[in-house]
mmCIF file of the C-alpha atoms, coordinates in Angstrom:
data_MODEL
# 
_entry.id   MODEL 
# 
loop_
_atom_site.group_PDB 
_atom_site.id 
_atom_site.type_symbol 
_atom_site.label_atom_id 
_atom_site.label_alt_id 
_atom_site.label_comp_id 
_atom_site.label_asym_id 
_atom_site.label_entity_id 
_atom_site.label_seq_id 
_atom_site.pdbx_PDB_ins_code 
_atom_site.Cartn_x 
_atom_site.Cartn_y 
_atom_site.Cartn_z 
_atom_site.occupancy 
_atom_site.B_iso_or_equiv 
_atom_site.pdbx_formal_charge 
_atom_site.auth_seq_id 
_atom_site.auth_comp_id 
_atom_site.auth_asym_id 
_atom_site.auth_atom_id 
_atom_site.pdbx_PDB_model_num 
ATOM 1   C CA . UNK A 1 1   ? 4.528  -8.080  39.042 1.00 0.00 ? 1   UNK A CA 1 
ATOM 2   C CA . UNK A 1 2   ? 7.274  -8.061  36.260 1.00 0.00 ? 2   UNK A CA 1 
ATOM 3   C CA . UNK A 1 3   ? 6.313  -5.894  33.114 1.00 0.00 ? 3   UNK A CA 1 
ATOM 4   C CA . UNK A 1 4   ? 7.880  -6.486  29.711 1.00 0.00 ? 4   UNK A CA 1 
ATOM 5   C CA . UNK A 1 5   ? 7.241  -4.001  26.892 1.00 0.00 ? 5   UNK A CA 1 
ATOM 6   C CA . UNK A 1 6   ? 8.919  -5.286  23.456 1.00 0.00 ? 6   UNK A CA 1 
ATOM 7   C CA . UNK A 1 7   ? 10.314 -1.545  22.002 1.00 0.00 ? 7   UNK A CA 1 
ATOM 8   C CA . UNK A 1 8   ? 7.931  0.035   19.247 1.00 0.00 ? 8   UNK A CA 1 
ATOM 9   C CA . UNK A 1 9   ? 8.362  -0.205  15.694 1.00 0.00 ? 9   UNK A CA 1 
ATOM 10  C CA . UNK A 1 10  ? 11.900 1.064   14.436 1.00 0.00 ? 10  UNK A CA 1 
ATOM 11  C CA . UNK A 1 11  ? 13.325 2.728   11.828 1.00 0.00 ? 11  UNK A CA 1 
ATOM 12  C CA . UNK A 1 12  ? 15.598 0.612   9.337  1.00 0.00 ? 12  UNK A CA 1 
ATOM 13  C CA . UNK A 1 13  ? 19.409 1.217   9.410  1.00 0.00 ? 13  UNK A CA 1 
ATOM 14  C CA . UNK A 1 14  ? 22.508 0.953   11.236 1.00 0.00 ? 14  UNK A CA 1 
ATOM 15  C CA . UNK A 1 15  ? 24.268 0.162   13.222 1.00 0.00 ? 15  UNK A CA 1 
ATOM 16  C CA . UNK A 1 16  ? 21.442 -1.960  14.701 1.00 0.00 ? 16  UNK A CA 1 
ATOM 17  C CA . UNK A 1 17  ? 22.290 -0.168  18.160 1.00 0.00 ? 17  UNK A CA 1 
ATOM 18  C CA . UNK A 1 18  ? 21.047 3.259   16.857 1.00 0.00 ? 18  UNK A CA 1 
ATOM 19  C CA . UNK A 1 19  ? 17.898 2.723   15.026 1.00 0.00 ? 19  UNK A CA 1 
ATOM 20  C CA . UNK A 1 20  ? 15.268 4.880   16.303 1.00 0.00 ? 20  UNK A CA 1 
ATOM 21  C CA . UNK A 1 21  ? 11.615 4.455   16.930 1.00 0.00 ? 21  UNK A CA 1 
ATOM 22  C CA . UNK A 1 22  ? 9.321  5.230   13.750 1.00 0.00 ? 22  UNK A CA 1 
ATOM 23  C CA . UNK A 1 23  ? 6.320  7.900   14.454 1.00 0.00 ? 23  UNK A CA 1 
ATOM 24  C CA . UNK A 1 24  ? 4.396  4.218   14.631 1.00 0.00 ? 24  UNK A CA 1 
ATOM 25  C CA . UNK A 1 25  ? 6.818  3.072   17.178 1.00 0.00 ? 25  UNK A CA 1 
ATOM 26  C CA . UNK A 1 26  ? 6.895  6.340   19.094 1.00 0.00 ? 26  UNK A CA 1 
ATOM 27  C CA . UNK A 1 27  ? 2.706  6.072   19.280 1.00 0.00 ? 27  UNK A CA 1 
ATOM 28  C CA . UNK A 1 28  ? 3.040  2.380   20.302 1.00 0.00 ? 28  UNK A CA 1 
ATOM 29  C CA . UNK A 1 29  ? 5.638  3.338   23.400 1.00 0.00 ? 29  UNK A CA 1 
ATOM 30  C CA . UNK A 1 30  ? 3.080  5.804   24.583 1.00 0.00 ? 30  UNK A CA 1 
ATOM 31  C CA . UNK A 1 31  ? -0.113 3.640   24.215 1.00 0.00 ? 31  UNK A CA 1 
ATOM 32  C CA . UNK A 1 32  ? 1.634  1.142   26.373 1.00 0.00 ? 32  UNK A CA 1 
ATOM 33  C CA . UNK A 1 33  ? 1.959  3.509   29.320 1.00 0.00 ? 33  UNK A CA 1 
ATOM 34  C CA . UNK A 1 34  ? -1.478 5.054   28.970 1.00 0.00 ? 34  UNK A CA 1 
ATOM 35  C CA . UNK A 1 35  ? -2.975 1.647   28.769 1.00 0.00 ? 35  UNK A CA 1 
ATOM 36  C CA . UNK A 1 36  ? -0.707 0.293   31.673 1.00 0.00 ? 36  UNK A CA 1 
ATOM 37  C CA . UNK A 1 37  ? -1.862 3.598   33.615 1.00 0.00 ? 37  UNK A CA 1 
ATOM 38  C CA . UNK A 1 38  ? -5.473 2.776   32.658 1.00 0.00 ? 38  UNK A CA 1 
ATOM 39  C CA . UNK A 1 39  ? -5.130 -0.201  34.506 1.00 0.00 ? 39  UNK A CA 1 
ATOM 40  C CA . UNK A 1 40  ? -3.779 0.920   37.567 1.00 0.00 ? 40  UNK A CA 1 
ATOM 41  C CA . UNK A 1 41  ? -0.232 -1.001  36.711 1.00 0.00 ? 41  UNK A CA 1 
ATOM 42  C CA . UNK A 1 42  ? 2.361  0.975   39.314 1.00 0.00 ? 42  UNK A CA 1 
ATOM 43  C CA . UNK A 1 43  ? 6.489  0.313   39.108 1.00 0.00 ? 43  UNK A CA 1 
ATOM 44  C CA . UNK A 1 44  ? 9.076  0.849   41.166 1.00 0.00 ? 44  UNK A CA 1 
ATOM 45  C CA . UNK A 1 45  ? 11.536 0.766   38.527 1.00 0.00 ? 45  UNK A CA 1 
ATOM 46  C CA . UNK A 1 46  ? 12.114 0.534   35.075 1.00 0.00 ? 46  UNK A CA 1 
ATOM 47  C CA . UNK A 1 47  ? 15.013 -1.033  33.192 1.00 0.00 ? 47  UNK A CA 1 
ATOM 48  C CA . UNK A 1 48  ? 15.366 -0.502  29.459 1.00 0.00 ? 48  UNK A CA 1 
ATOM 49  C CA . UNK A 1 49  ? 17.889 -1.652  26.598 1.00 0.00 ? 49  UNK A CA 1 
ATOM 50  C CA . UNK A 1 50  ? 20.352 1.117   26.113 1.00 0.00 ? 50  UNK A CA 1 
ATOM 51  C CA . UNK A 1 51  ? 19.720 0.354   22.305 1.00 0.00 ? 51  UNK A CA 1 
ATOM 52  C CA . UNK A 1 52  ? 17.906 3.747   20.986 1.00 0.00 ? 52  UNK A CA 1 
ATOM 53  C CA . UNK A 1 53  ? 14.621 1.943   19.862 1.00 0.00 ? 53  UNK A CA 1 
ATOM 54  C CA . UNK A 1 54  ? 14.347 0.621   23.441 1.00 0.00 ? 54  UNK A CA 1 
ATOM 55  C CA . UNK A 1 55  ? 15.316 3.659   25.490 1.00 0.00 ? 55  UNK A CA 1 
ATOM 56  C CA . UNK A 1 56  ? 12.379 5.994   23.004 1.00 0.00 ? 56  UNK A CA 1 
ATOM 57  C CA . UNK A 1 57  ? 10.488 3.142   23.755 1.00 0.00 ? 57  UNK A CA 1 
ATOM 58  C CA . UNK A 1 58  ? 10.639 3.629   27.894 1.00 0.00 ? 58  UNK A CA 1 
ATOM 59  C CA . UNK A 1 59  ? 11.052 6.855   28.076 1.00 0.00 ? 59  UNK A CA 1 
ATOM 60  C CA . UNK A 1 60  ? 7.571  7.584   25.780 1.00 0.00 ? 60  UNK A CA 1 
ATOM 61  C CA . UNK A 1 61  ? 5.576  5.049   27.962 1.00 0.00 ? 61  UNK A CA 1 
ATOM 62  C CA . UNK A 1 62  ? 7.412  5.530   31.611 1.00 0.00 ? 62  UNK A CA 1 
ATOM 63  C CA . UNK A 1 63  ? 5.435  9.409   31.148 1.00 0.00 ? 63  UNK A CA 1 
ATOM 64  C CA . UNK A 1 64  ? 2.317  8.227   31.629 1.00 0.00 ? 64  UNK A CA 1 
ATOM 65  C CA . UNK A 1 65  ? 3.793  6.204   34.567 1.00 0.00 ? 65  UNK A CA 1 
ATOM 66  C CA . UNK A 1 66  ? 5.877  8.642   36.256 1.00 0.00 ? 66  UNK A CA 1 
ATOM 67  C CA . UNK A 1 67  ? 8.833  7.032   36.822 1.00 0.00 ? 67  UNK A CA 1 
ATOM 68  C CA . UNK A 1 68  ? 12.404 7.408   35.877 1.00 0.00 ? 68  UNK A CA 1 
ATOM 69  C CA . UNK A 1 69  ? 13.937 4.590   33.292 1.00 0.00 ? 69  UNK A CA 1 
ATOM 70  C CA . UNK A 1 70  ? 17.339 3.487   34.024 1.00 0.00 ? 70  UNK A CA 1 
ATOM 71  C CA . UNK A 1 71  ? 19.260 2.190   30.883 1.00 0.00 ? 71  UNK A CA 1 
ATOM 72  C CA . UNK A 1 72  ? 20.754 -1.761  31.596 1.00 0.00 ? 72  UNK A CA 1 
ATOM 73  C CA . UNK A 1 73  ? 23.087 -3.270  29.307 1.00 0.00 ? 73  UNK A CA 1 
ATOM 74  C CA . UNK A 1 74  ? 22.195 -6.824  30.444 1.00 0.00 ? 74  UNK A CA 1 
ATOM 75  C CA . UNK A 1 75  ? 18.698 -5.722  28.285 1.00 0.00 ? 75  UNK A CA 1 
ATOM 76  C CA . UNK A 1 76  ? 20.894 -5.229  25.187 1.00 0.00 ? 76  UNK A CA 1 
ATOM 77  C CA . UNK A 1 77  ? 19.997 -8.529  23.285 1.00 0.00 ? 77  UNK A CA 1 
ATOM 78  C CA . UNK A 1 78  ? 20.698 -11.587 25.076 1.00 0.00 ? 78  UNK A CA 1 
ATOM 79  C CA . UNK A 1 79  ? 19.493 -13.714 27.551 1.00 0.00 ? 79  UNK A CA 1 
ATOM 80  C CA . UNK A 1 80  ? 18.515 -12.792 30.858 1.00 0.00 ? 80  UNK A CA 1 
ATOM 81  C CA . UNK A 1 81  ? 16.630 -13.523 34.003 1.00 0.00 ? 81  UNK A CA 1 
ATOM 82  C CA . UNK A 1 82  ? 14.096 -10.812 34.583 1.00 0.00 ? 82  UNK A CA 1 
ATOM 83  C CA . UNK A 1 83  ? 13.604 -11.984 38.610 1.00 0.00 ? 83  UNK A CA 1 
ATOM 84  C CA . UNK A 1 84  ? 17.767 -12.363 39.445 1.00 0.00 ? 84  UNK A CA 1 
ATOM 85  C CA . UNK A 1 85  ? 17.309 -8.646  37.003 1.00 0.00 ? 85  UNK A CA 1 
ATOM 86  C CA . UNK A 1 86  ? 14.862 -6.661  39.635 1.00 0.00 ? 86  UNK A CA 1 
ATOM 87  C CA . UNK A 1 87  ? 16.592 -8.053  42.625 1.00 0.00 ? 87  UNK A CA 1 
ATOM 88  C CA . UNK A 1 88  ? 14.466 -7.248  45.793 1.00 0.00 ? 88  UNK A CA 1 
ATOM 89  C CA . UNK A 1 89  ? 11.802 -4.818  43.253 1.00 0.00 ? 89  UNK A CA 1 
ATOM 90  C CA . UNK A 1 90  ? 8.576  -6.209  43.481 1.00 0.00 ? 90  UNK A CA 1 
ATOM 91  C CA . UNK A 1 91  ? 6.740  -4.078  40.325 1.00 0.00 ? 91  UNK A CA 1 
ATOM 92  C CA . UNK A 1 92  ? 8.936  -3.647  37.807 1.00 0.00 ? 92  UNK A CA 1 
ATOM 93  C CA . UNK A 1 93  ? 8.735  -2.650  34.129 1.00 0.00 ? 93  UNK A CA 1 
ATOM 94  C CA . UNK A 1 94  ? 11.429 -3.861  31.753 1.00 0.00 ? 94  UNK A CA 1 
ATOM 95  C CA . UNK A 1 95  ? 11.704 -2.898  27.629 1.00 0.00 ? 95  UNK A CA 1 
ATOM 96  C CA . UNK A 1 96  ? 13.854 -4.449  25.316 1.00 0.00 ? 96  UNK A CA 1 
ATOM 97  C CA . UNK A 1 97  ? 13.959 -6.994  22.643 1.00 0.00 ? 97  UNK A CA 1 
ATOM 98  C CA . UNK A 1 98  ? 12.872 -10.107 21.067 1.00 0.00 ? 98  UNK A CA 1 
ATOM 99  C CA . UNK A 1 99  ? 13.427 -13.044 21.284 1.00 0.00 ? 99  UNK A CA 1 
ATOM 100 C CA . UNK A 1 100 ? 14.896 -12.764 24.287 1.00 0.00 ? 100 UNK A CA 1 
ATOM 101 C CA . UNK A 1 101 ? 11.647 -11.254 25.959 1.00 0.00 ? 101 UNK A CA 1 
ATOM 102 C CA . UNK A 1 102 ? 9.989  -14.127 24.954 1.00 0.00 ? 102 UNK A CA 1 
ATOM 103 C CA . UNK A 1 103 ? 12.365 -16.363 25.907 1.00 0.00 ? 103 UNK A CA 1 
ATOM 104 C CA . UNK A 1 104 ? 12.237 -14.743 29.549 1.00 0.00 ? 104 UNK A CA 1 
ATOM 105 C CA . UNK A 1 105 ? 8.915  -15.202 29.864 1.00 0.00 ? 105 UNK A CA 1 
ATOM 106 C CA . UNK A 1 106 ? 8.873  -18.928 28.513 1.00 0.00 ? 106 UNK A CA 1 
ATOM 107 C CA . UNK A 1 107 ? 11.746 -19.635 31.177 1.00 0.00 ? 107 UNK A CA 1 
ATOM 108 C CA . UNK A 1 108 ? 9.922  -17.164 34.045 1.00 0.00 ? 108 UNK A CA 1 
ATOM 109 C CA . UNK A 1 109 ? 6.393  -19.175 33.347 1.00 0.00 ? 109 UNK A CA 1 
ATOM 110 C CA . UNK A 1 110 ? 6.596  -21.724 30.688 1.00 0.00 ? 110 UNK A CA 1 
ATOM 111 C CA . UNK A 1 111 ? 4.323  -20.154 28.271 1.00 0.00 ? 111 UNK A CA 1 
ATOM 112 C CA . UNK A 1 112 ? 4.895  -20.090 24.699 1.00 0.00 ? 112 UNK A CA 1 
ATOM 113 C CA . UNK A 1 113 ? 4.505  -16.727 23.751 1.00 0.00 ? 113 UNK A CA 1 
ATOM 114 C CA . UNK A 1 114 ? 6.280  -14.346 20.800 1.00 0.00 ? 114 UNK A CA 1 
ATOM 115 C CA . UNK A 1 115 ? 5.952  -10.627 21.977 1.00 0.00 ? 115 UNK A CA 1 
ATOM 116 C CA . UNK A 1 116 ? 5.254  -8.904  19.044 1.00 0.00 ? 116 UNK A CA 1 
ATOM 117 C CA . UNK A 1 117 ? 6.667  -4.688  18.953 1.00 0.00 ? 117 UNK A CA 1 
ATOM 118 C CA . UNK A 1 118 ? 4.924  -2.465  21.253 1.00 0.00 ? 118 UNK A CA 1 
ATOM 119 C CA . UNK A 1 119 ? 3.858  -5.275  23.145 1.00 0.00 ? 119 UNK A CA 1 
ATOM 120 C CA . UNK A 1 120 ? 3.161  -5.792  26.534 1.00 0.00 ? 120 UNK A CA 1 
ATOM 121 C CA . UNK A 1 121 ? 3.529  -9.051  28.645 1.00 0.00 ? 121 UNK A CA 1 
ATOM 122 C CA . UNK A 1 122 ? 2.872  -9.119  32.973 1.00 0.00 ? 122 UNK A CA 1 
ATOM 123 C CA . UNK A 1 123 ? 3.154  -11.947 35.162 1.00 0.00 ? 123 UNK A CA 1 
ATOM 124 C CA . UNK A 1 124 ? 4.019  -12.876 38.916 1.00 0.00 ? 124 UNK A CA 1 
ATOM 125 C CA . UNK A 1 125 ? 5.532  -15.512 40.750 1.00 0.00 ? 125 UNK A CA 1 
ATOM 126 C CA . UNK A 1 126 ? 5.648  -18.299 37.615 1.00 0.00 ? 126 UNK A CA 1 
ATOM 127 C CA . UNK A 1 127 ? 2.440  -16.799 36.367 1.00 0.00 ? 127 UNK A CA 1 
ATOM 128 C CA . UNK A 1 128 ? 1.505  -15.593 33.073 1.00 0.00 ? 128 UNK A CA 1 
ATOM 129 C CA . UNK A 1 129 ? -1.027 -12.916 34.083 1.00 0.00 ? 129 UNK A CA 1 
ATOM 130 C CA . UNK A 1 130 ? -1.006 -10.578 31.175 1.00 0.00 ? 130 UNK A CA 1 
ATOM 131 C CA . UNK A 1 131 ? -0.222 -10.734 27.164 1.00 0.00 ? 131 UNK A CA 1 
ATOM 132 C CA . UNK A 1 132 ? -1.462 -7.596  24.902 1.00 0.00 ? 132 UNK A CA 1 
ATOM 133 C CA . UNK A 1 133 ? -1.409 -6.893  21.572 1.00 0.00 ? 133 UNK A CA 1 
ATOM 134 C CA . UNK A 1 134 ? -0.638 -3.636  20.505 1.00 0.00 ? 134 UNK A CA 1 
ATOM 135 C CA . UNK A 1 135 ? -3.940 -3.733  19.001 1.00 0.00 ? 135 UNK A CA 1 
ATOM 136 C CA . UNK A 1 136 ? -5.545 -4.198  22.285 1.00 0.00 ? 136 UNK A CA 1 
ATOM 137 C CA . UNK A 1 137 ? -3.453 -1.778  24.031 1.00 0.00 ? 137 UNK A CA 1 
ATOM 138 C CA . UNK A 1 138 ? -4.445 0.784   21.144 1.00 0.00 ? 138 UNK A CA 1 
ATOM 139 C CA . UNK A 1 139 ? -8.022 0.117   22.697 1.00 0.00 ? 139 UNK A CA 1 
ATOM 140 C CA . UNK A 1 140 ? -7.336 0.463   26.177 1.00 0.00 ? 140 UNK A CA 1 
ATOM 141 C CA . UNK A 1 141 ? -5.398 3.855   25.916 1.00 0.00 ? 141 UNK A CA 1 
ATOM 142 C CA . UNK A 1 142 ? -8.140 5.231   24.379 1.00 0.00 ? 142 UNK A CA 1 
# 
């Protein structure tokens, strides 16, 4: 299963590249990997946007995880194809940016989706599986 986590809510500022996560943001980034935790979601590997907001952003939510986050500059804001991405990984978490998350996922499954921040998308083989809120991952960290 590919995971996508949108980064958390960021601070305003620049350069764009070095905008940090807000103390909203930083709570979103860590609700995402209790709630992934919660439901038993295990990775191999996750890839993150070097951009600050995105790298809080993994690092906050790969805790609850327990696994390392590897910065990837092909996550940095423009298209990409999260299968050719993971190579031969089968459970992988990725965190970046919008639109091009939701552009992944449209070209991965063909669902129109926008990611909103702090959100979470899943899906397997051409499959849509998952698509949370942060609202509703606010409920399941709980």
């Amino acid at each position: 299963m590919i995971w996508l986590l949108r980064h958390g809510e960021a601070a305003e500022g620049s350069p764009d590249e070095a905008r940090p996560l807000t103390e909203r943001g930083e709570e979103q980034a860590r609700r995402a990997g209790l709630a992934l935790a919660k439901l038993g979601v295990r990775v191999e590997l996750c890839l993150s946007s070097p951009r600050v907001r995105a790298a809080e952003t993994a690092r906050l939510a790969c805790e609850a995880l327990g696994v390392e986050v590897t910065l990837d500059q092909r996550l940095s804001g423009r298209p990409f194809d999260p299968v050719d991405l993971i190579g031969a990984v089968e459970d992988a978490l990725l965190v970046g940016h919008d639109p091009d998350f939701s552009m992944a996922i449209h070209s991965a499954t063909g669902a129109q989706v926008r990611l909103r921040k702090g959100g979470v998308a899943g899906f397997e083989r051409g499959e849509l599986k998952v698509l949370l809120r942060p609202v509703e991952i606010a409920a399941l960290a709980r």
